[in-house]
CSV table of C-alpha atoms in Angstrom, one decimal:
chain,number,residue,atom,x,y,z
A,1,UNK,CA,112.0,0.8,-27.4
A,2,UNK,CA,110.3,0.7,-24.0
A,3,UNK,CA,111.6,3.4,-21.6
A,4,UNK,CA,111.9,3.1,-17.8
A,5,UNK,CA,108.9,5.3,-17.2
A,6,UNK,CA,106.7,3.2,-19.5
A,7,UNK,CA,107.9,0.0,-17.7
A,8,UNK,CA,106.9,1.5,-14.3
A,9,UNK,CA,103.5,2.5,-15.6
A,10,UNK,CA,103.0,-1.0,-17.0
A,11,UNK,CA,103.9,-2.6,-13.6
A,12,UNK,CA,101.7,-0.1,-11.7
A,13,UNK,CA,98.6,-0.9,-13.8
A,14,UNK,CA,99.0,-4.6,-13.2
A,15,UNK,CA,99.5,-4.0,-9.5
A,16,UNK,CA,96.3,-2.0,-9.4
A,17,UNK,CA,94.3,-4.8,-11.2
A,18,UNK,CA,95.8,-7.4,-8.9
A,19,UNK,CA,94.8,-5.4,-5.8
A,20,UNK,CA,91.2,-5.1,-7.1
A,21,UNK,CA,90.8,-8.8,-7.8
A,22,UNK,CA,92.4,-9.8,-4.5
A,23,UNK,CA,89.8,-7.6,-2.7
A,24,UNK,CA,87.0,-9.0,-4.8
A,25,UNK,CA,87.9,-12.7,-5.0
A,26,UNK,CA,90.5,-13.3,-2.3
A,27,UNK,CA,94.3,-13.7,-2.2
A,28,UNK,CA,94.3,-17.3,-3.4
A,29,UNK,CA,91.7,-17.0,-6.1
A,30,UNK,CA,92.0,-18.1,-9.7
A,31,UNK,CA,91.2,-14.5,-10.7
A,32,UNK,CA,94.5,-13.5,-9.1
A,33,UNK,CA,96.3,-16.3,-10.9
A,34,UNK,CA,94.8,-14.9,-14.2
A,35,UNK,CA,96.0,-11.4,-13.6
A,36,UNK,CA,99.5,-12.5,-12.6
A,37,UNK,CA,99.7,-14.9,-15.6
A,38,UNK,CA,98.7,-12.0,-18.0
A,39,UNK,CA,101.3,-9.8,-16.3
A,40,UNK,CA,104.1,-12.4,-16.6
A,41,UNK,CA,103.4,-13.0,-20.3
A,42,UNK,CA,103.0,-9.2,-21.0
A,43,UNK,CA,106.4,-8.5,-19.3
A,44,UNK,CA,108.0,-11.3,-21.2
A,45,UNK,CA,106.9,-9.7,-24.5
A,46,UNK,CA,107.9,-6.2,-23.2
A,47,UNK,CA,111.4,-7.4,-22.5
A,48,UNK,CA,111.8,-8.1,-26.2
A,49,UNK,CA,111.6,-4.3,-26.8
A,50,UNK,CA,113.5,-3.1,-23.7
A,51,UNK,CA,117.0,-2.3,-22.7
A,52,UNK,CA,119.0,-0.6,-19.9
A,53,UNK,CA,117.1,0.4,-16.8
A,54,UNK,CA,113.7,-0.5,-18.3
A,55,UNK,CA,114.9,-4.1,-19.0
A,56,UNK,CA,116.4,-4.5,-15.5
A,57,UNK,CA,113.2,-3.3,-13.9
A,58,UNK,CA,111.1,-5.7,-16.0
A,59,UNK,CA,113.4,-8.6,-15.3
A,60,UNK,CA,113.0,-8.0,-11.6
A,61,UNK,CA,109.3,-7.8,-11.9
A,62,UNK,CA,109.2,-11.0,-14.0
A,63,UNK,CA,111.0,-12.9,-11.3
A,64,UNK,CA,108.7,-11.5,-8.6
A,65,UNK,CA,105.5,-12.3,-10.6
A,66,UNK,CA,106.7,-15.9,-11.4
A,67,UNK,CA,107.4,-16.5,-7.7
A,68,UNK,CA,103.9,-15.2,-6.9
A,69,UNK,CA,102.3,-17.5,-9.3
A,70,UNK,CA,104.3,-20.5,-8.1
A,71,UNK,CA,103.2,-19.8,-4.5
A,72,UNK,CA,99.6,-19.9,-5.6
A,73,UNK,CA,100.2,-23.1,-7.6
A,74,UNK,CA,101.7,-24.6,-4.4
A,75,UNK,CA,98.4,-24.0,-2.7
A,76,UNK,CA,96.5,-26.0,-5.4
A,77,UNK,CA,97.8,-29.6,-5.8
A,78,UNK,CA,96.1,-32.0,-8.1
A,79,UNK,CA,92.8,-33.1,-6.7
A,80,UNK,CA,92.7,-35.9,-4.3
A,81,UNK,CA,90.8,-39.1,-5.2
A,82,UNK,CA,91.4,-41.9,-7.6
A,83,UNK,CA,94.7,-41.4,-9.5
A,84,UNK,CA,94.7,-41.3,-13.3
A,85,UNK,CA,95.3,-44.6,-15.0
A,86,UNK,CA,99.1,-44.2,-15.4
A,87,UNK,CA,102.2,-46.0,-14.3
A,88,UNK,CA,105.6,-44.4,-13.6
A,89,UNK,CA,108.6,-45.8,-15.5
A,90,UNK,CA,112.3,-45.2,-15.1
A,91,UNK,CA,114.2,-42.1,-16.0
A,92,UNK,CA,115.1,-38.7,-14.6
A,93,UNK,CA,112.6,-37.0,-14.9
A,94,UNK,CA,110.6,-40.2,-15.0
A,95,UNK,CA,108.5,-41.3,-18.0
A,96,UNK,CA,104.8,-41.5,-17.3
A,97,UNK,CA,102.7,-44.0,-19.3
A,98,UNK,CA,98.9,-43.7,-19.8
A,99,UNK,CA,96.8,-46.8,-19.8
A,100,UNK,CA,96.3,-48.2,-23.3
A,101,UNK,CA,92.8,-49.7,-22.8
A,102,UNK,CA,91.5,-46.5,-21.3
A,103,UNK,CA,92.9,-44.5,-24.2
A,104,UNK,CA,91.4,-46.8,-26.8
A,105,UNK,CA,88.0,-46.5,-25.1
A,106,UNK,CA,87.9,-42.8,-24.6
A,107,UNK,CA,90.4,-41.0,-26.9
A,108,UNK,CA,91.8,-43.1,-29.7
A,109,UNK,CA,89.2,-42.3,-32.3
A,110,UNK,CA,89.2,-38.6,-31.7
A,111,UNK,CA,93.0,-38.5,-31.5
A,112,UNK,CA,93.1,-39.5,-35.2
A,113,UNK,CA,91.2,-36.3,-36.1
A,114,UNK,CA,93.8,-34.0,-34.5
A,115,UNK,CA,96.9,-35.8,-35.8
A,116,UNK,CA,97.8,-33.1,-38.3
A,117,UNK,CA,97.4,-30.4,-35.7
A,118,UNK,CA,100.2,-31.8,-33.4
A,119,UNK,CA,103.7,-30.6,-34.3
A,120,UNK,CA,107.2,-30.7,-32.8
A,121,UNK,CA,108.4,-27.5,-31.3
A,122,UNK,CA,111.2,-27.2,-33.9
A,123,UNK,CA,108.6,-27.2,-36.7
A,124,UNK,CA,106.2,-24.9,-35.0
A,125,UNK,CA,105.6,-21.3,-36.2
A,126,UNK,CA,102.8,-19.9,-33.9
A,127,UNK,CA,100.4,-17.4,-35.4
A,128,UNK,CA,100.5,-13.9,-33.9
A,129,UNK,CA,97.6,-13.3,-31.5
A,130,UNK,CA,96.0,-10.1,-30.3
A,131,UNK,CA,96.0,-11.5,-26.7
A,132,UNK,CA,98.2,-13.9,-24.7
A,133,UNK,CA,97.2,-17.4,-25.5
A,134,UNK,CA,98.4,-20.9,-24.5
A,135,UNK,CA,98.7,-24.3,-26.2
A,136,UNK,CA,98.6,-27.8,-24.9
A,137,UNK,CA,102.0,-29.6,-25.0
A,138,UNK,CA,103.8,-32.7,-23.9
A,139,UNK,CA,107.4,-33.7,-23.7
A,140,UNK,CA,107.3,-37.3,-25.0
A,141,UNK,CA,109.5,-40.2,-23.8
A,142,UNK,CA,112.1,-39.3,-26.4
A,143,UNK,CA,112.4,-35.8,-24.9
A,144,UNK,CA,110.8,-34.0,-27.8
A,145,UNK,CA,108.2,-31.3,-27.1
A,146,UNK,CA,104.9,-31.7,-29.0
A,147,UNK,CA,102.3,-28.9,-29.3
A,148,UNK,CA,98.6,-29.0,-30.2
A,149,UNK,CA,98.4,-25.9,-32.4
A,150,UNK,CA,94.9,-24.8,-31.4
A,151,UNK,CA,95.2,-21.9,-29.1
A,152,UNK,CA,93.4,-21.3,-25.7
A,153,UNK,CA,92.5,-17.9,-24.3
A,154,UNK,CA,94.2,-17.4,-21.0
A,155,UNK,CA,90.9,-16.9,-19.2
A,156,UNK,CA,89.5,-20.2,-20.6
A,157,UNK,CA,92.7,-22.0,-19.5
A,158,UNK,CA,92.9,-20.7,-16.0
A,159,UNK,CA,89.2,-20.4,-15.2
A,160,UNK,CA,88.3,-23.7,-16.8
A,161,UNK,CA,85.8,-22.5,-19.4
A,162,UNK,CA,85.2,-23.6,-23.0
A,163,UNK,CA,87.2,-26.8,-22.9
A,164,UNK,CA,88.3,-27.7,-26.4
A,165,UNK,CA,86.9,-30.8,-28.0
A,166,UNK,CA,87.7,-32.8,-31.1
A,167,UNK,CA,85.0,-35.0,-32.7
A,168,UNK,CA,82.9,-34.4,-29.6
A,169,UNK,CA,85.7,-35.6,-27.2
A,170,UNK,CA,87.3,-33.2,-24.7
A,171,UNK,CA,91.0,-33.1,-25.7
A,172,UNK,CA,93.4,-34.7,-23.2
A,173,UNK,CA,97.2,-34.8,-23.2
A,174,UNK,CA,97.4,-38.5,-24.0
A,175,UNK,CA,95.9,-37.6,-27.4
A,176,UNK,CA,99.2,-35.8,-28.3
A,177,UNK,CA,101.2,-39.0,-27.9
A,178,UNK,CA,98.9,-41.7,-29.4
A,179,UNK,CA,101.7,-44.0,-30.5
A,180,UNK,CA,103.1,-44.8,-27.1
A,181,UNK,CA,101.2,-42.8,-24.5
A,182,UNK,CA,104.4,-41.9,-22.7
A,183,UNK,CA,105.5,-38.4,-21.5
A,184,UNK,CA,108.1,-36.8,-19.3
A,185,UNK,CA,106.1,-33.6,-18.9
A,186,UNK,CA,102.7,-32.2,-19.9
A,187,UNK,CA,100.6,-29.1,-19.5
A,188,UNK,CA,100.2,-25.7,-21.3
A,189,UNK,CA,102.7,-23.5,-23.0
A,190,UNK,CA,102.6,-19.8,-23.9
A,191,UNK,CA,105.3,-18.9,-26.4
A,192,UNK,CA,107.3,-15.7,-26.3
A,193,UNK,CA,108.3,-14.7,-29.8
A,194,UNK,CA,108.8,-12.0,-32.4
A,195,UNK,CA,110.1,-13.5,-35.6
A,196,UNK,CA,110.8,-16.8,-33.8
A,197,UNK,CA,110.1,-18.4,-30.4
A,198,UNK,CA,112.8,-17.2,-27.9
A,199,UNK,CA,111.1,-18.0,-24.6
A,200,UNK,CA,108.0,-19.6,-23.0
A,201,UNK,CA,105.8,-19.6,-19.9
A,202,UNK,CA,104.9,-23.2,-19.2
A,203,UNK,CA,103.0,-25.2,-16.6
A,204,UNK,CA,102.8,-28.8,-15.6
A,205,UNK,CA,99.1,-28.9,-15.1
A,206,UNK,CA,98.1,-32.1,-16.9
A,207,UNK,CA,95.5,-33.9,-14.9
A,208,UNK,CA,95.9,-37.0,-17.0
A,209,UNK,CA,99.6,-37.4,-16.4
A,210,UNK,CA,100.2,-35.3,-13.2
A,211,UNK,CA,103.9,-34.7,-13.7
A,212,UNK,CA,105.9,-33.9,-10.6
A,213,UNK,CA,107.9,-30.7,-10.2
A,214,UNK,CA,111.2,-32.3,-11.4
A,215,UNK,CA,109.6,-32.6,-14.8
A,216,UNK,CA,110.4,-28.9,-15.2
A,217,UNK,CA,113.9,-29.9,-16.2
A,218,UNK,CA,112.5,-32.0,-19.1
A,219,UNK,CA,110.6,-29.0,-20.5
A,220,UNK,CA,113.7,-26.7,-20.4
A,221,UNK,CA,115.9,-29.4,-21.9
A,222,UNK,CA,113.4,-30.1,-24.7
A,223,UNK,CA,113.2,-26.4,-25.5
A,224,UNK,CA,117.0,-26.1,-25.6
A,225,UNK,CA,117.4,-29.2,-27.8
A,226,UNK,CA,114.7,-28.2,-30.2
A,227,UNK,CA,115.3,-24.5,-30.9
A,228,UNK,CA,118.3,-23.6,-28.8
A,229,UNK,CA,116.2,-21.7,-26.2
A,230,UNK,CA,118.1,-20.4,-23.2
A,231,UNK,CA,116.8,-22.5,-20.3
A,232,UNK,CA,116.6,-19.3,-18.3
A,233,UNK,CA,114.0,-18.0,-20.8
A,234,UNK,CA,111.6,-20.8,-19.9
A,235,UNK,CA,109.5,-20.1,-16.9
A,236,UNK,CA,108.1,-23.4,-15.7
A,237,UNK,CA,105.3,-23.4,-13.1
A,238,UNK,CA,105.0,-26.7,-11.2
A,239,UNK,CA,102.1,-28.4,-9.3
A,240,UNK,CA,102.8,-30.2,-6.0
A,241,UNK,CA,102.0,-33.9,-6.0
A,242,UNK,CA,99.0,-35.3,-4.1
A,243,UNK,CA,99.5,-37.8,-1.3
A,244,UNK,CA,100.2,-41.4,-2.4
A,245,UNK,CA,97.1,-43.3,-3.2
A,246,UNK,CA,96.5,-47.0,-4.0
A,247,UNK,CA,96.9,-47.8,-7.8
A,248,UNK,CA,93.8,-48.3,-9.9
A,249,UNK,CA,93.1,-51.7,-11.3
A,250,UNK,CA,95.2,-53.0,-14.2
A,251,UNK,CA,93.6,-52.1,-17.6
A,252,UNK,CA,96.4,-53.6,-19.7
A,253,UNK,CA,95.0,-55.5,-22.7
A,254,UNK,CA,96.1,-59.1,-23.3
A,255,UNK,CA,97.7,-58.0,-26.6
A,256,UNK,CA,99.1,-54.5,-26.6
A,257,UNK,CA,101.0,-52.7,-29.4
A,258,UNK,CA,104.8,-52.8,-29.2
A,259,UNK,CA,106.1,-50.6,-26.3
A,260,UNK,CA,102.6,-50.3,-24.8
A,261,UNK,CA,102.6,-52.6,-21.8
A,262,UNK,CA,100.1,-50.7,-19.6
A,263,UNK,CA,99.7,-51.1,-15.8
A,264,UNK,CA,98.2,-48.2,-13.9
A,265,UNK,CA,100.0,-46.6,-11.0
A,266,UNK,CA,100.3,-44.5,-9.4
A,267,UNK,CA,86.9,-24.9,-7.5
A,268,UNK,CA,84.0,-22.9,-8.3
A,269,UNK,CA,85.8,-20.6,-10.7
A,270,UNK,CA,85.1,-16.9,-10.2
A,271,UNK,CA,83.8,-14.8,-13.1
A,272,UNK,CA,86.6,-13.9,-15.5
A,273,UNK,CA,88.3,-10.7,-14.6
A,274,UNK,CA,88.3,-7.7,-16.8
A,275,UNK,CA,90.6,-8.5,-19.8
A,276,UNK,CA,93.8,-6.5,-20.0
A,277,UNK,CA,95.8,-5.5,-23.1
A,278,UNK,CA,98.8,-7.8,-23.8
A,279,UNK,CA,100.9,-4.7,-24.6
A,280,UNK,CA,99.8,-2.2,-22.1
A,281,UNK,CA,98.4,-4.2,-19.2
A,282,UNK,CA,95.5,-1.8,-18.9
A,283,UNK,CA,91.9,-3.1,-18.8
A,284,UNK,CA,90.6,-3.6,-22.3
């Protein structure tokens, strides 16, 4: 059981690492995001083994760190420029549909190779990892959360290195929903678990779907429906939308599969910081 003094040391070590990376890379850097994400996930796991004053201290720090990450996310909207080939359908949060012709051209063949690696949250049993890791996910149009079970290191995810490929194709979120190409939310998820998944740290950073902040509700609802997760145990980090831009040309094929009418709508990374231990927060 984690005691209060140990919790204070954990927080102090992360505060020290954060200060050093702010001084070296700047207050809005991806290096700072990396440190804060590692701290948030570490605290979430530490809370599984804490009670009393230690748990209360860690809960307050969790809220503080999550707010800090969200402020940094708010400074980094999706890139301006041509929007992705999607259209927005109805619903609350709305369903986002990827263009069928673009998917067939770029992703369909590779998506078949990863079909057996995509599972629903209720069927997922993540393998224990020696460091915090993240997984690509979507909440589909039926509000079920799907996960690609290949893990990403936190540094690769945040600093944009070693992008995963399947059959030579960089994996994209539409490949997790090849039947209908429709989602309510998409991004990356880090599970919090011991014998089962009880919480999660999630983002909405899918460049192919670009879900708006209200999609956070779809993530929490999907986690609750699938495994009974308390919505308060799901930290969802959102990305502000970009200004409205004209839609891209229509790529809808003359004959599309059922339910697949498609009409589009609508920085250099610093070197990775010194890794920290997922259990102590100290530099590894």
